[in-house]
Amino acid sequence: MSVESASSPAARRILVVDDDPDITDIIDVWLRSAGYEVVTANSANKALHWLDTVHPELVITDLSMPGMDGMQLLEHIQVFDPTLPVLMVSGNAGIPDAVDATHRGVVGFQTKPLKREQLIRSVGDAIGGDGQVAESETRAIEGIVHRGSVMARLLERVRRAARGSSTIMIEGESGTGKELLARAIHRASPRRDQPFVAINCGAMPEPLLESELFGHVKGAFTGAASTRQGLFQAADGGTLFLDEVGDMPLSLQVRLLRVLQDGRVRPVGSTEEFPVDARVVTASHRDLEDLVAQGSFREDLYYRLNVVPIQAPALRERREDIPALVEHFLDDVHGRLGEGRRRFAPAAMDRLLAAPWPGNIRQLANVVEQCVVLSTSTVIPVHLVERALKHREDRVEPFDTAVRGFERQYLVRLLSMTGGNVSRAARLAGRNRTDFYNILRRHDLEAAAFRSR
Amino acid sequence: MTRVKDDLQAQLHALRERYRDTLPAKRTLISSLMDECRQSAWRNATTIDALRESVHRLAGSAGSYDMETLGAAAALFEAQIRGVLEGNGTWAVEQAFAEFATILDAHAAATPVEDGNTTEQ
C-alpha cells in the first residue's frame, strides 16, 4: 500500500483496490501519467481503512478478491459515502455481473486486461474533467477553514456533490456552518455565475414565507400592492438555499414538493405557472427523519430533498481544526474591531481545544471575540477563556466514548502536526514507537496517510 | 510534453521488464500446482482452486503489460481449469497448460528492443 503525492497539489485522488500488485502498479503509473494522484490498497479491508484518511474522488476496485470482494466493498462504500463513485474491474465477469454491478450503483465496469486509454477515459467519465481539480472547485472551498481529516473528507464530498444538480440536504447542529457549506456548494457548481438565494424557513410566518418562496400577483392578499417574483424565480439557473426547512409548515411543504416535481412555480393568486430551474439545497438542525415519523414533515418531500445528504460535523468532532479557526477569528476580530493583535496563551489554547463546544463554531467565534475584547494584554490568559465558556458546559458524554473520541482526535492532530512522522509523533506523545503503532492500530489509523498531504 | 511522454514510456518499460522478471517464478508456482493436481488425480479442489487463482491473476495482468498472447493463453487455461472443477476431463487442461507454458517461457526469454517495447512472441 502506498500514499504518495503527485506533482500537482490539486490532483484528484483515486483509490485503487486489487489484490494483485501487478495490476495496482500499472494502474498507478497510468493514472499518474494522466495527472491523478493514486493510493493503492491490496485488499477491500485496507481500502475501507483508507477511505477515512485519503478522501478519494473515485474508487477503482477489482470484483474478485480474497475475503471481502468488490461488491461487498461497494456496499460498505455506499454506507460510508453514497456519493463516492466506484468503478469495478474484473478478470472474468460476464454481462450479468456487469449489469448487476451497474444496478448496485457502480459508475463503470471494465474487464481485464485493462488498457490505459480506456481506463483513463472511464475515470474521466466517472468524475468529470481531467486529473486536476477545477480551479473554481478549489476556490469554492478555500474560504472554509480546516486542517483535519473530518472536514477534508466533507469538503471532498461537497466538491463532488456540487458538480451535479441533485438536491442536497445539509444536516448538523446549530452553529456548524451549514450556510457556509451551501454557499461553497453553489460556488463549486456549474451554477456559480447564477444567483445564490438563501431564506430561513423558520424565521417568518406561513403567508409571508409562501409569498417569499413562490411570489404573488397584485391583489393576491391584503397588502399585495404589486406583483412580486418569488425566490424560486429569483434563483432561476442558480441555487436556492432553504435553511431550517424542518420548520416549514405542512401546507407549504406540499407546494414545495410540487415545484420540485414539476419544475414550475405558480405565484400566490396567479393562475399562471412559470418554469424554474433552481437547485435546491436545504439545511436543518432538527432530525428530519424524526419529524417524518412524527408526521410533521412529509416523507415524499424528505426523500425528494435528501438525494445527497451532507452531515456538517460538530466542532467537538473536528477539534484538530480549532487552532486554525481561532487564528481565523483572531484575524477577523483584529480587522473589524481594530484591537491590537492578540494570541492565546498555551494553557488558554489547551482549554479551547478541550471545551465541549455545544454552540459549535459560532460559539467559538463569540468566545474568541469576547476574550480579545476583555484581554488587557496581547496574550489572552486561560481565565478569560474559562469565563467565556462557563455558561455552556452542561453536556457530558459517557466516559468511555469521550476517552476514545479524544484519543482518536489527539492522534489525528499529532499525525497532522508531524506530517505522519511516527517517531516524532511518538516522542511528542511520550510513548515508544511500538506502543504508538499499537495505539494507531486500535484506531485504524495509518501514519502514511498523513504524509505528503 | 515530450519529456513527460518519454518519462511515461520509461516507467512503463521498467514496469514491463519487472513484470517479465516475475514470469519464471509465476511459471514455477503454476507448474508446481499442476503437479500437485496431477498427483491428486485432480480431486483436491483446494489445490485446483489455488491453480485457477494463480492463472487467473496472470490472465488479468499480462494483457495490461502488452503481453496479449500470454494473457489469452492464460485465460484459456483458466477456463479449462474451471471445466475440471465442473466435472470435465483433464485432457483439455493439459493441452491448455502446455500451450500456456510455451508462450510464458517465450515471454520470459524475450529480449527488449531499443524503442522501449519488447518482442511479443
PDB file of C-alpha atoms in Angstrom, chain B:
ATOM      1  CA  MET B   1       5.292  17.358 -23.191  1.00  0.00           C
ATOM      2  CA  THR B   2       7.773  15.124 -24.990  1.00  0.00           C
ATOM      3  CA  ARG B   3       9.735  14.704 -21.774  1.00  0.00           C
ATOM      4  CA  VAL B   4       6.557  13.707 -19.917  1.00  0.00           C
ATOM      5  CA  LYS B   5       5.776  11.189 -22.638  1.00  0.00           C
ATOM      6  CA  ASP B   6       9.335   9.877 -22.506  1.00  0.00           C
ATOM      7  CA  ASP B   7       9.093   9.570 -18.726  1.00  0.00           C
ATOM      8  CA  LEU B   8       5.878   7.598 -19.055  1.00  0.00           C
ATOM      9  CA  GLN B   9       7.409   5.318 -21.688  1.00  0.00           C
ATOM     10  CA  ALA B  10      10.436   4.785 -19.457  1.00  0.00           C
ATOM     11  CA  GLN B  11       8.250   3.943 -16.461  1.00  0.00           C
ATOM     12  CA  LEU B  12       6.082   1.580 -18.467  1.00  0.00           C
ATOM     13  CA  HIS B  13       9.167  -0.066 -19.922  1.00  0.00           C
ATOM     14  CA  ALA B  14      10.650  -0.552 -16.446  1.00  0.00           C
ATOM     15  CA  LEU B  15       7.358  -1.969 -15.189  1.00  0.00           C
ATOM     16  CA  ARG B  16       7.089  -4.354 -18.129  1.00  0.00           C
ATOM     17  CA  GLU B  17      10.620  -5.586 -17.548  1.00  0.00           C
ATOM     18  CA  ARG B  18       9.915  -6.050 -13.870  1.00  0.00           C
ATOM     19  CA  TYR B  19       6.791  -7.987 -14.764  1.00  0.00           C
ATOM     20  CA  ARG B  20       8.759 -10.096 -17.224  1.00  0.00           C
ATOM     21  CA  ASP B  21      11.286 -10.841 -14.479  1.00  0.00           C
ATOM     22  CA  THR B  22       8.486 -12.287 -12.354  1.00  0.00           C
ATOM     23  CA  LEU B  23       7.344 -14.697 -15.059  1.00  0.00           C
ATOM     24  CA  PRO B  24       9.784 -17.528 -14.211  1.00  0.00           C
ATOM     25  CA  ALA B  25       8.588 -17.502 -10.574  1.00  0.00           C
ATOM     26  CA  LYS B  26       4.975 -17.498 -11.729  1.00  0.00           C
ATOM     27  CA  ARG B  27       5.756 -20.380 -14.085  1.00  0.00           C
ATOM     28  CA  THR B  28       7.387 -22.347 -11.232  1.00  0.00           C
ATOM     29  CA  LEU B  29       4.380 -21.829  -8.963  1.00  0.00           C
ATOM     30  CA  ILE B  30       1.858 -22.799 -11.626  1.00  0.00           C
ATOM     31  CA  SER B  31       3.874 -25.857 -12.714  1.00  0.00           C
ATOM     32  CA  SER B  32       4.167 -26.972  -9.129  1.00  0.00           C
ATOM     33  CA  LEU B  33       0.405 -26.593  -8.584  1.00  0.00           C
ATOM     34  CA  MET B  34      -0.205 -28.524 -11.830  1.00  0.00           C
ATOM     35  CA  ASP B  35       1.988 -31.342 -10.483  1.00  0.00           C
ATOM     36  CA  GLU B  36       0.021 -31.366  -7.233  1.00  0.00           C
ATOM     37  CA  CYS B  37      -3.241 -31.529  -9.166  1.00  0.00           C
ATOM     38  CA  ARG B  38      -1.960 -34.429 -11.246  1.00  0.00           C
ATOM     39  CA  GLN B  39      -0.716 -36.258  -8.149  1.00  0.00           C
ATOM     40  CA  SER B  40      -4.131 -35.949  -6.532  1.00  0.00           C
ATOM     41  CA  ALA B  41      -5.785 -37.061  -9.812  1.00  0.00           C
ATOM     42  CA  TRP B  42      -7.475 -33.630  -9.931  1.00  0.00           C
ATOM     43  CA  ARG B  43      -9.557 -34.445  -6.879  1.00  0.00           C
ATOM     44  CA  ASN B  44      -8.201 -31.850  -4.481  1.00  0.00           C
ATOM     45  CA  ALA B  45     -10.489 -28.857  -5.010  1.00  0.00           C
ATOM     46  CA  THR B  46      -8.340 -26.577  -2.848  1.00  0.00           C
ATOM     47  CA  THR B  47      -5.263 -27.159  -4.996  1.00  0.00           C
ATOM     48  CA  ILE B  48      -7.244 -26.821  -8.212  1.00  0.00           C
ATOM     49  CA  ASP B  49      -8.627 -23.535  -6.946  1.00  0.00           C
ATOM     50  CA  ALA B  50      -5.160 -22.297  -5.994  1.00  0.00           C
ATOM     51  CA  LEU B  51      -4.006 -23.165  -9.520  1.00  0.00           C
ATOM     52  CA  ARG B  52      -7.008 -21.411 -11.039  1.00  0.00           C
ATOM     53  CA  GLU B  53      -6.384 -18.311  -8.900  1.00  0.00           C
ATOM     54  CA  SER B  54      -2.708 -18.085  -9.969  1.00  0.00           C
ATOM     55  CA  VAL B  55      -3.596 -18.471 -13.624  1.00  0.00           C
ATOM     56  CA  HIS B  56      -6.500 -16.042 -13.240  1.00  0.00           C
ATOM     57  CA  ARG B  57      -4.156 -13.333 -11.990  1.00  0.00           C
ATOM     58  CA  LEU B  58      -1.856 -13.824 -14.936  1.00  0.00           C
ATOM     59  CA  ALA B  59      -4.787 -13.796 -17.340  1.00  0.00           C
ATOM     60  CA  GLY B  60      -5.867 -10.478 -15.847  1.00  0.00           C
ATOM     61  CA  SER B  61      -2.487  -8.777 -15.794  1.00  0.00           C
ATOM     62  CA  ALA B  62      -0.493  -9.983 -18.822  1.00  0.00           C
ATOM     63  CA  GLY B  63      -2.584  -8.078 -21.372  1.00  0.00           C
ATOM     64  CA  SER B  64      -2.112  -4.845 -19.443  1.00  0.00           C
ATOM     65  CA  TYR B  65       1.659  -5.345 -19.788  1.00  0.00           C
ATOM     66  CA  ASP B  66       1.301  -5.691 -23.578  1.00  0.00           C
ATOM     67  CA  MET B  67       1.580  -9.477 -23.455  1.00  0.00           C
ATOM     68  CA  GLU B  68      -1.784 -10.209 -25.019  1.00  0.00           C
ATOM     69  CA  THR B  69      -0.959 -13.699 -26.287  1.00  0.00           C
ATOM     70  CA  LEU B  70       0.166 -14.741 -22.828  1.00  0.00           C
ATOM     71  CA  GLY B  71      -2.999 -13.273 -21.307  1.00  0.00           C
ATOM     72  CA  ALA B  72      -5.167 -15.073 -23.852  1.00  0.00           C
ATOM     73  CA  ALA B  73      -3.367 -18.397 -23.250  1.00  0.00           C
ATOM     74  CA  ALA B  74      -3.789 -17.942 -19.500  1.00  0.00           C
ATOM     75  CA  ALA B  75      -7.495 -17.152 -19.945  1.00  0.00           C
ATOM     76  CA  LEU B  76      -7.974 -20.322 -21.986  1.00  0.00           C
ATOM     77  CA  PHE B  77      -6.023 -22.341 -19.411  1.00  0.00           C
ATOM     78  CA  GLU B  78      -8.152 -20.887 -16.618  1.00  0.00           C
ATOM     79  CA  ALA B  79     -11.338 -21.788 -18.498  1.00  0.00           C
ATOM     80  CA  GLN B  80     -10.144 -25.400 -18.801  1.00  0.00           C
ATOM     81  CA  ILE B  81      -9.328 -25.498 -15.065  1.00  0.00           C
ATOM     82  CA  ARG B  82     -12.871 -24.326 -14.358  1.00  0.00           C
ATOM     83  CA  GLY B  83     -14.032 -27.115 -16.638  1.00  0.00           C
ATOM     84  CA  VAL B  84     -12.265 -29.655 -14.463  1.00  0.00           C
ATOM     85  CA  LEU B  85     -13.956 -28.197 -11.391  1.00  0.00           C
ATOM     86  CA  GLU B  86     -17.265 -28.632 -13.218  1.00  0.00           C
ATOM     87  CA  GLY B  87     -16.514 -32.308 -13.939  1.00  0.00           C
ATOM     88  CA  ASN B  88     -14.839 -32.213 -17.355  1.00  0.00           C
ATOM     89  CA  GLY B  89     -11.899 -34.467 -18.154  1.00  0.00           C
ATOM     90  CA  THR B  90      -8.291 -33.363 -17.786  1.00  0.00           C
ATOM     91  CA  TRP B  91      -7.098 -33.760 -21.363  1.00  0.00           C
ATOM     92  CA  ALA B  92      -8.076 -30.220 -22.379  1.00  0.00           C
ATOM     93  CA  VAL B  93      -6.465 -28.693 -19.311  1.00  0.00           C
ATOM     94  CA  GLU B  94      -3.199 -30.489 -20.052  1.00  0.00           C
ATOM     95  CA  GLN B  95      -3.291 -29.167 -23.620  1.00  0.00           C
ATOM     96  CA  ALA B  96      -4.027 -25.657 -22.453  1.00  0.00           C
ATOM     97  CA  PHE B  97      -1.237 -25.823 -19.879  1.00  0.00           C
ATOM     98  CA  ALA B  98       1.274 -26.989 -22.482  1.00  0.00           C
ATOM     99  CA  GLU B  99       0.374 -24.121 -24.792  1.00  0.00           C
ATOM    100  CA  PHE B 100       0.355 -21.612 -21.934  1.00  0.00           C
ATOM    101  CA  ALA B 101       3.758 -22.807 -20.661  1.00  0.00           C
ATOM    102  CA  THR B 102       5.315 -22.495 -24.098  1.00  0.00           C
ATOM    103  CA  ILE B 103       4.075 -18.934 -24.520  1.00  0.00           C
ATOM    104  CA  LEU B 104       5.080 -17.948 -20.982  1.00  0.00           C
ATOM    105  CA  ASP B 105       8.603 -19.314 -21.492  1.00  0.00           C
ATOM    106  CA  ALA B 106       8.914 -17.369 -24.718  1.00  0.00           C
ATOM    107  CA  HIS B 107       7.844 -14.155 -22.991  1.00  0.00           C
ATOM    108  CA  ALA B 108      10.175 -14.761 -20.075  1.00  0.00           C
ATOM    109  CA  ALA B 109      13.048 -15.123 -22.504  1.00  0.00           C
ATOM    110  CA  ALA B 110      12.095 -12.174 -24.722  1.00  0.00           C
ATOM    111  CA  THR B 111      14.790  -9.564 -25.317  1.00  0.00           C
ATOM    112  CA  PRO B 112      13.884  -5.904 -25.007  1.00  0.00           C
ATOM    113  CA  VAL B 113      14.257  -3.880 -28.190  1.00  0.00           C
ATOM    114  CA  GLU B 114      15.575  -0.345 -28.376  1.00  0.00           C
ATOM    115  CA  ASP B 115      12.284   1.574 -28.638  1.00  0.00           C
ATOM    116  CA  GLY B 116      11.194   0.507 -25.201  1.00  0.00           C
ATOM    117  CA  ASN B 117       8.826  -2.197 -26.398  1.00  0.00           C
ATOM    118  CA  THR B 118       9.544  -5.839 -26.090  1.00  0.00           C
ATOM    119  CA  THR B 119       9.225  -8.520 -28.679  1.00  0.00           C
ATOM    120  CA  GLU B 120       5.787 -10.088 -28.481  1.00  0.00           C
ATOM    121  CA  GLN B 121       6.097 -13.810 -29.214  1.00  0.00           C
TER     122      GLN B 121
END
